[in-house]
PDB file of C-alpha atoms in Angstrom:
ATOM      1  CA  MET P   1       0.000   0.000   0.000  1.00 64.00           C
ATOM      2  CA  ASN P   2       1.390   3.390  -0.873  1.00 90.00           C
ATOM      3  CA  LYS P   3       1.841   6.299   1.514  1.00 92.00           C
ATOM      4  CA  LEU P   4      -0.874   8.474  -0.021  1.00 92.00           C
ATOM      5  CA  ALA P   5      -3.538   5.792   0.438  1.00 88.00           C
ATOM      6  CA  THR P   6      -2.503   5.248   4.045  1.00 90.00           C
ATOM      7  CA  ARG P   7      -2.602   8.974   4.764  1.00 93.00           C
ATOM      8  CA  LEU P   8      -6.021   9.349   3.135  1.00 89.00           C
ATOM      9  CA  ARG P   9      -7.386   6.437   5.168  1.00 88.00           C
ATOM     10  CA  TRP P  10      -6.168   7.994   8.401  1.00 90.00           C
ATOM     11  CA  LEU P  11      -7.486  11.396   7.375  1.00 91.00           C
ATOM     12  CA  ALA P  12     -10.920   9.862   6.817  1.00 87.00           C
ATOM     13  CA  ARG P  13     -10.756   8.115  10.191  1.00 88.00           C
ATOM     14  CA  VAL P  14      -9.765  11.294  12.016  1.00 91.00           C
ATOM     15  CA  LEU P  15     -12.480  13.336  10.265  1.00 90.00           C
ATOM     16  CA  SER P  16     -15.084  10.716  11.167  1.00 88.00           C
ATOM     17  CA  ILE P  17     -14.727  11.579  14.858  1.00 89.00           C
ATOM     18  CA  PRO P  18     -16.143  15.134  14.579  1.00 91.00           C
ATOM     19  CA  LEU P  19     -18.784  13.819  12.168  1.00 86.00           C
ATOM     20  CA  VAL P  20     -20.085  11.378  14.770  1.00 85.00           C
ATOM     21  CA  ILE P  21     -19.982  14.072  17.474  1.00 89.00           C
ATOM     22  CA  ILE P  22     -21.950  16.514  15.279  1.00 87.00           C
ATOM     23  CA  VAL P  23     -24.570  13.889  14.374  1.00 82.00           C
ATOM     24  CA  VAL P  24     -25.093  12.972  18.029  1.00 82.00           C
ATOM     25  CA  ALA P  25     -25.300  16.659  19.012  1.00 84.00           C
ATOM     26  CA  MET P  26     -27.837  17.405  16.273  1.00 80.00           C
ATOM     27  CA  MET P  27     -30.018  14.462  17.256  1.00 78.00           C
ATOM     28  CA  SER P  28     -29.971  15.307  20.964  1.00 80.00           C
ATOM     29  CA  ALA P  29     -30.466  19.101  20.813  1.00 78.00           C
ATOM     30  CA  PRO P  30     -33.810  20.650  19.881  1.00 73.00           C
ATOM     31  CA  ASP P  31     -33.979  23.232  17.105  1.00 76.00           C
ATOM     32  CA  PRO P  32     -34.711  26.688  18.623  1.00 76.00           C
ATOM     33  CA  HIS P  33     -35.977  28.036  15.269  1.00 80.00           C
ATOM     34  CA  GLN P  34     -38.391  25.229  14.580  1.00 78.00           C
ATOM     35  CA  VAL P  35     -41.403  26.396  12.545  1.00 79.00           C
ATOM     36  CA  ARG P  36     -43.566  23.316  12.995  1.00 81.00           C
ATOM     37  CA  PRO P  37     -43.255  20.268  15.212  1.00 79.00           C
ATOM     38  CA  ILE P  38     -41.616  17.223  13.669  1.00 79.00           C
ATOM     39  CA  ILE P  39     -44.049  14.345  13.269  1.00 86.00           C
ATOM     40  CA  LEU P  40     -43.208  10.806  14.351  1.00 87.00           C
ATOM     41  CA  PRO P  41     -42.439   9.369  10.872  1.00 88.00           C
ATOM     42  CA  GLU P  42     -39.925  12.184  10.303  1.00 84.00           C
ATOM     43  CA  VAL P  43     -38.312  11.519  13.681  1.00 83.00           C
ATOM     44  CA  ILE P  44     -37.966   7.833  12.827  1.00 87.00           C
ATOM     45  CA  GLN P  45     -36.602   8.574   9.355  1.00 88.00           C
ATOM     46  CA  LEU P  46     -34.023  11.079  10.620  1.00 84.00           C
ATOM     47  CA  SER P  47     -33.007   8.802  13.494  1.00 86.00           C
ATOM     48  CA  LEU P  48     -32.473   5.870  11.137  1.00 88.00           C
ATOM     49  CA  LEU P  49     -30.437   8.054   8.786  1.00 87.00           C
ATOM     50  CA  ALA P  50     -28.235   9.433  11.553  1.00 87.00           C
ATOM     51  CA  GLY P  51     -27.843   6.042  13.190  1.00 89.00           C
ATOM     52  CA  SER P  52     -26.976   4.192  10.009  1.00 90.00           C
ATOM     53  CA  VAL P  53     -24.517   6.834   8.779  1.00 88.00           C
ATOM     54  CA  THR P  54     -22.865   6.836  12.204  1.00 89.00           C
ATOM     55  CA  LEU P  55     -22.751   3.039  12.153  1.00 91.00           C
ATOM     56  CA  GLY P  56     -21.245   3.094   8.659  1.00 91.00           C
ATOM     57  CA  THR P  57     -18.628   5.600   9.776  1.00 89.00           C
ATOM     58  CA  LEU P  58     -17.666   3.522  12.803  1.00 89.00           C
ATOM     59  CA  VAL P  59     -17.588   0.269  10.800  1.00 92.00           C
ATOM     60  CA  GLY P  60     -15.407   2.106   8.275  1.00 89.00           C
ATOM     61  CA  TRP P  61     -12.601   2.203  10.833  1.00 88.00           C
ATOM     62  CA  TRP P  62     -12.175  -1.554  10.417  1.00 90.00           C
ATOM     63  CA  SER P  63     -13.557  -2.213   6.934  1.00 89.00           C
ATOM     64  CA  GLU P  64     -13.630   0.768   4.574  1.00 88.00           C
ATOM     65  CA  ARG P  65     -15.700  -1.023   1.947  1.00 91.00           C
ATOM     66  CA  LEU P  66     -18.399  -2.258   4.341  1.00 94.00           C
ATOM     67  CA  GLY P  67     -18.594   1.120   6.110  1.00 91.00           C
ATOM     68  CA  GLY P  68     -18.931   2.901   2.783  1.00 89.00           C
ATOM     69  CA  ILE P  69     -21.659   0.511   1.651  1.00 93.00           C
ATOM     70  CA  ILE P  70     -23.630   1.031   4.871  1.00 93.00           C
ATOM     71  CA  SER P  71     -23.336   4.825   4.680  1.00 90.00           C
ATOM     72  CA  ALA P  72     -24.137   5.050   0.971  1.00 91.00           C
ATOM     73  CA  ALA P  73     -27.072   2.644   1.238  1.00 93.00           C
ATOM     74  CA  SER P  74     -28.578   4.599   4.125  1.00 91.00           C
ATOM     75  CA  LEU P  75     -28.316   7.863   2.182  1.00 88.00           C
ATOM     76  CA  VAL P  76     -29.939   6.287  -0.888  1.00 92.00           C
ATOM     77  CA  LEU P  77     -32.769   4.839   1.203  1.00 88.00           C
ATOM     78  CA  PHE P  78     -33.279   8.195   2.913  1.00 87.00           C
ATOM     79  CA  CYS P  79     -33.589   9.934  -0.457  1.00 87.00           C
ATOM     80  CA  LEU P  80     -36.011   7.326  -1.792  1.00 87.00           C
ATOM     81  CA  THR P  81     -38.429   7.636   1.123  1.00 77.00           C
TER      82      THR P  81
END
């Protein structure tokens, strides 16, 4: 494996840490500028998206391909619903 690939892998791993922190913060903090209340199906949909992207990011630490598949699949499913 060449040096550039190794550096890019570690860069992605390091950048995944703030991503997970931001996702958890967004899911746990209410929006102060909310115009209308979020209905239950939207809460479920957003929770599944955040959870599956976070899971894909964490799995990506050990298996880049599997983590990428999980994250990409969750984004596609979110857009289709």
